[in-house]
Coordinates of C-alpha atoms and ligand atoms in Angstrom, one line a residue:
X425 CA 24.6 -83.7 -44.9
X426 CA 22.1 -81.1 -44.0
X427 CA 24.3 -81.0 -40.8
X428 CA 27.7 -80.5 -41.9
X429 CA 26.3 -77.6 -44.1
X430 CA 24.6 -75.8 -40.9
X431 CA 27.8 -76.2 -39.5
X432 CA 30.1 -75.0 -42.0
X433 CA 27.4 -71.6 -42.8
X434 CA 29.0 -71.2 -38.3
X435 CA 32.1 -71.6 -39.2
X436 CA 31.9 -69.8 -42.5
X437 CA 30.1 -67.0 -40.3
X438 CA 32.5 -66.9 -36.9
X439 CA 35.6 -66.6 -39.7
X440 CA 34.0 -63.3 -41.2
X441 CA 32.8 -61.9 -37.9
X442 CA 36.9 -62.7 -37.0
X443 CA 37.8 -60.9 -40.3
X444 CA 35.6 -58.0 -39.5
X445 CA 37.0 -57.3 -36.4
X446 CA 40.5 -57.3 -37.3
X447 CA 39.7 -55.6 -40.2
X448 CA 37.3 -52.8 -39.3
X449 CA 36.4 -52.4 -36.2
X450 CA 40.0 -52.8 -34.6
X451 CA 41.5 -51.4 -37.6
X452 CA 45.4 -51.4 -38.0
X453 CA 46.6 -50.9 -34.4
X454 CA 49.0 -51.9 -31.7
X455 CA 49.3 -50.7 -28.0
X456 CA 51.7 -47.8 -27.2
X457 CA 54.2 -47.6 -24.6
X458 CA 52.3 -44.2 -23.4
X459 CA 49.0 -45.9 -23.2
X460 CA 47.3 -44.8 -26.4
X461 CA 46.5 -46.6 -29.5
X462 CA 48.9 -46.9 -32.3
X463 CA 47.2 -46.8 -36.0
X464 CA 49.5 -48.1 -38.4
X465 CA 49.4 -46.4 -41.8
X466 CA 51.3 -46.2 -45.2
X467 CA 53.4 -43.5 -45.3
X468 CA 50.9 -41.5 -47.5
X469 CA 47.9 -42.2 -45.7
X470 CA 49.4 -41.0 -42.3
X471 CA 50.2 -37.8 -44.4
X472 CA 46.7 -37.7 -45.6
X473 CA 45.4 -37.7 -42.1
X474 CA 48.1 -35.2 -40.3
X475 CA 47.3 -32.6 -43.7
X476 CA 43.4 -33.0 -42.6
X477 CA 44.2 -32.1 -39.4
X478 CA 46.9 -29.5 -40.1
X479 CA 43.4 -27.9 -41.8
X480 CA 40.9 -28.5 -38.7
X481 CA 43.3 -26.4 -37.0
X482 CA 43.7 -23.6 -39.2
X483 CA 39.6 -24.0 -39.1
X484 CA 39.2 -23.6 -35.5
X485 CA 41.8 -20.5 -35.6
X486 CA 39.7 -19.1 -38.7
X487 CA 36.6 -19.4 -36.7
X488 CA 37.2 -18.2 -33.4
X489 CA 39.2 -15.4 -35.2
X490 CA 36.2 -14.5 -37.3
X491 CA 33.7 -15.0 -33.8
X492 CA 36.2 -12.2 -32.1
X493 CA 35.4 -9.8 -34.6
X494 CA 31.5 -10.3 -34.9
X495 CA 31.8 -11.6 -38.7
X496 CA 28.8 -13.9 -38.2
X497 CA 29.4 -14.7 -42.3
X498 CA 33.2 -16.1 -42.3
X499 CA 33.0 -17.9 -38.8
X500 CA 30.2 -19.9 -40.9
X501 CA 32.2 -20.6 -43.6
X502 CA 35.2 -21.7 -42.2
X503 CA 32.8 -24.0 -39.8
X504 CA 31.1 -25.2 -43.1
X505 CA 34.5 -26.0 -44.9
X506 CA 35.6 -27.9 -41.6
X507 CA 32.4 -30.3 -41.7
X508 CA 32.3 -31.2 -45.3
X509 CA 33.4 -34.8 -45.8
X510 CA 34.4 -35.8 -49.5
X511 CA 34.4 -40.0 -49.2
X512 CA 35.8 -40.1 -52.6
X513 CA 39.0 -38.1 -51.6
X514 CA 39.7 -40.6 -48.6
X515 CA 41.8 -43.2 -49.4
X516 CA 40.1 -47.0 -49.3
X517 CA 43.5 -47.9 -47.2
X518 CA 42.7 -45.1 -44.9
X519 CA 39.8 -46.5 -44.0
X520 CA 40.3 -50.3 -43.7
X521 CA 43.0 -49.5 -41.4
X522 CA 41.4 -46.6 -38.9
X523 CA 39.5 -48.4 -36.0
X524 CA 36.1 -48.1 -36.0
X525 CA 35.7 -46.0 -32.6
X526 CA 38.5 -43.2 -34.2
X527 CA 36.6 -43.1 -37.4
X528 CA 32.9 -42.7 -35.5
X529 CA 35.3 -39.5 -33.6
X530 CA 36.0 -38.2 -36.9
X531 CA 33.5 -38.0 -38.6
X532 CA 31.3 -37.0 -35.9
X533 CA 33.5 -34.1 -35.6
X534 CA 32.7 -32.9 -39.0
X535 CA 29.1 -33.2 -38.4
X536 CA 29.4 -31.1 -35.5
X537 CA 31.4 -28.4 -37.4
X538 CA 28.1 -28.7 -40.0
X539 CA 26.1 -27.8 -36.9
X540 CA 28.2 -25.2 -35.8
X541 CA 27.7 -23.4 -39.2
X542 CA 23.9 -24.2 -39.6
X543 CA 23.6 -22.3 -35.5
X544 CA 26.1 -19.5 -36.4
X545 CA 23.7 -19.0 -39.9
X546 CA 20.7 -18.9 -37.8
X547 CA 21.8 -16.0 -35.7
X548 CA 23.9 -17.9 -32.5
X549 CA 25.7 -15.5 -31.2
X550 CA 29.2 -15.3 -30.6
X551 CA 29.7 -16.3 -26.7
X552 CA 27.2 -19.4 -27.5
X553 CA 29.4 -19.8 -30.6
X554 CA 32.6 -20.3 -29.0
X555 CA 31.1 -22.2 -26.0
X556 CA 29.7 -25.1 -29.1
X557 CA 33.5 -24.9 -30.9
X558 CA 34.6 -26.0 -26.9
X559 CA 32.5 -28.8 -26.7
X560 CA 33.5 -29.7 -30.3
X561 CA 37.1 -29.5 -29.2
X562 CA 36.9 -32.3 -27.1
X563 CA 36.7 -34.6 -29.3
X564 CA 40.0 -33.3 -30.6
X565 CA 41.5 -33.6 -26.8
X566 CA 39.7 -37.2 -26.6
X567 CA 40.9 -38.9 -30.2
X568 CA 44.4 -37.3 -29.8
X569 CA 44.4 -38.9 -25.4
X570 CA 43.5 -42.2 -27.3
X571 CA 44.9 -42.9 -30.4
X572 CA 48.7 -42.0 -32.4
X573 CA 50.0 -42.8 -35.7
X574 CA 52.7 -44.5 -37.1
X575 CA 54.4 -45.4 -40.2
X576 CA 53.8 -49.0 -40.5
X577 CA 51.9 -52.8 -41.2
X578 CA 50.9 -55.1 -38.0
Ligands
HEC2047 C1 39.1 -39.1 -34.5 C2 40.4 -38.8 -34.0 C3 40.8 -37.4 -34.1 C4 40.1 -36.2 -33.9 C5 38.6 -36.1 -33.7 C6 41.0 -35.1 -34.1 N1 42.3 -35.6 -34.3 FE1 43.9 -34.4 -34.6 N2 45.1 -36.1 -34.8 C7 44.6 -37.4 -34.6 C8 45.7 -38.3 -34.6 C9 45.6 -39.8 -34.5 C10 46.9 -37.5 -34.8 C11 48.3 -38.0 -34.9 C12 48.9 -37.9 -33.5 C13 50.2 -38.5 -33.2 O1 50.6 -39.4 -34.0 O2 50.9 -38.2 -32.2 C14 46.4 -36.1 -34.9 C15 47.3 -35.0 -35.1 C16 46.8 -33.7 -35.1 C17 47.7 -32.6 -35.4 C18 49.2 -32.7 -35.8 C19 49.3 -32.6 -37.3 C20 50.7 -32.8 -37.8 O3 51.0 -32.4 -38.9 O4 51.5 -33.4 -37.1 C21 46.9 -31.5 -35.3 C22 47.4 -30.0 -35.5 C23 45.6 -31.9 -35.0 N3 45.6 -33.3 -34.9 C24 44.5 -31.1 -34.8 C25 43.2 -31.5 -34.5 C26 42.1 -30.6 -34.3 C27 42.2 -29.1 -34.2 C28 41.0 -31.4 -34.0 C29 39.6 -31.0 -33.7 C30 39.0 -30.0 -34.5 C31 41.4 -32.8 -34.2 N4 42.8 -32.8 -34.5 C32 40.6 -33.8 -34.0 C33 43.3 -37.8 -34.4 C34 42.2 -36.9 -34.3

């Protein structure tokens, strides 16, 4: 008896270490024909995530806007709005179906753009600025080289 329970607390545990990789650390996703990594999303959710993007962008062109003309005080603004993260606003869905690795991306991301405000607050100056926002940018070139969305349920 003992034995059977020992074995059914494996099985019980390989079934939710299966579940947990399908479910959050591989996320929704198929292979795509170009080599990158197709999330599928609800229709809503994929608009969630292209309207937080849309905004990153208008925060990088807000900040090195700002850094060209020496206002030390905006470029850390827009870099703070860039790194705050609101889980509540994120939809559950969202999250259940973004892999692991593309959600560690993301939200590192925002933490760097919380860095990049907290530098530019202490007195960075602009050149060493811009040359942090280029190393933040590649995780922008790397999640976008890896990973595309789709309207869509495996
Ligand atoms: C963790 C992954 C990840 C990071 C980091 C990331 N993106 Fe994206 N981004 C995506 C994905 C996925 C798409 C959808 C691409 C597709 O389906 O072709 C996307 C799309 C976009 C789009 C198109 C939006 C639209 O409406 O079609 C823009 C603009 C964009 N990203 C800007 C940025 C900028 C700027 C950064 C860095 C500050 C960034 N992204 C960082 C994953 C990421």
């Amino acid at each position: 008896m003992k034995k059977l329970c020992g074995v059914l607390v494996l099985l019980l545990l390989l079934a939710l270490g299966a579940m947990a990789w399908f479910l959050v650390i591989r996320g929704n996703t198929v292979q795509g024909e170009d080599g990158r990594t197709v999330v599928l999303l609800s229709a809503s959710d994929r608009a969630f995530l292209l309207a937080e993007m849309r905004a990153w962008l208008e925060s990088v062109q807000g900040i090195t806007e700002a850094l060209a003309r020496g206002d030390m005080k905006s470029a850390a603004e827009e870099a703070r709005a860039a790194g705050k993260v609101d889980m509540n606003q994120i939809p559950a869905s969202l999250l259940r179906d973004l892999p692991v690795e593309l959600k560690r991306l993301g939200f590192d991301t925002h933490a760097a753009f919380r860095t990049l405000a907290r530098e530019i607050g202490s007195g960075k100056d602009a050149k060493d600025s811009l040359k942090m926002l280029s190393g933040l940018m590649l995780n922008c070139v790397g999640c976008h080289a890896s990973y595309r969305v789709e309207v869509g349920r495996k």
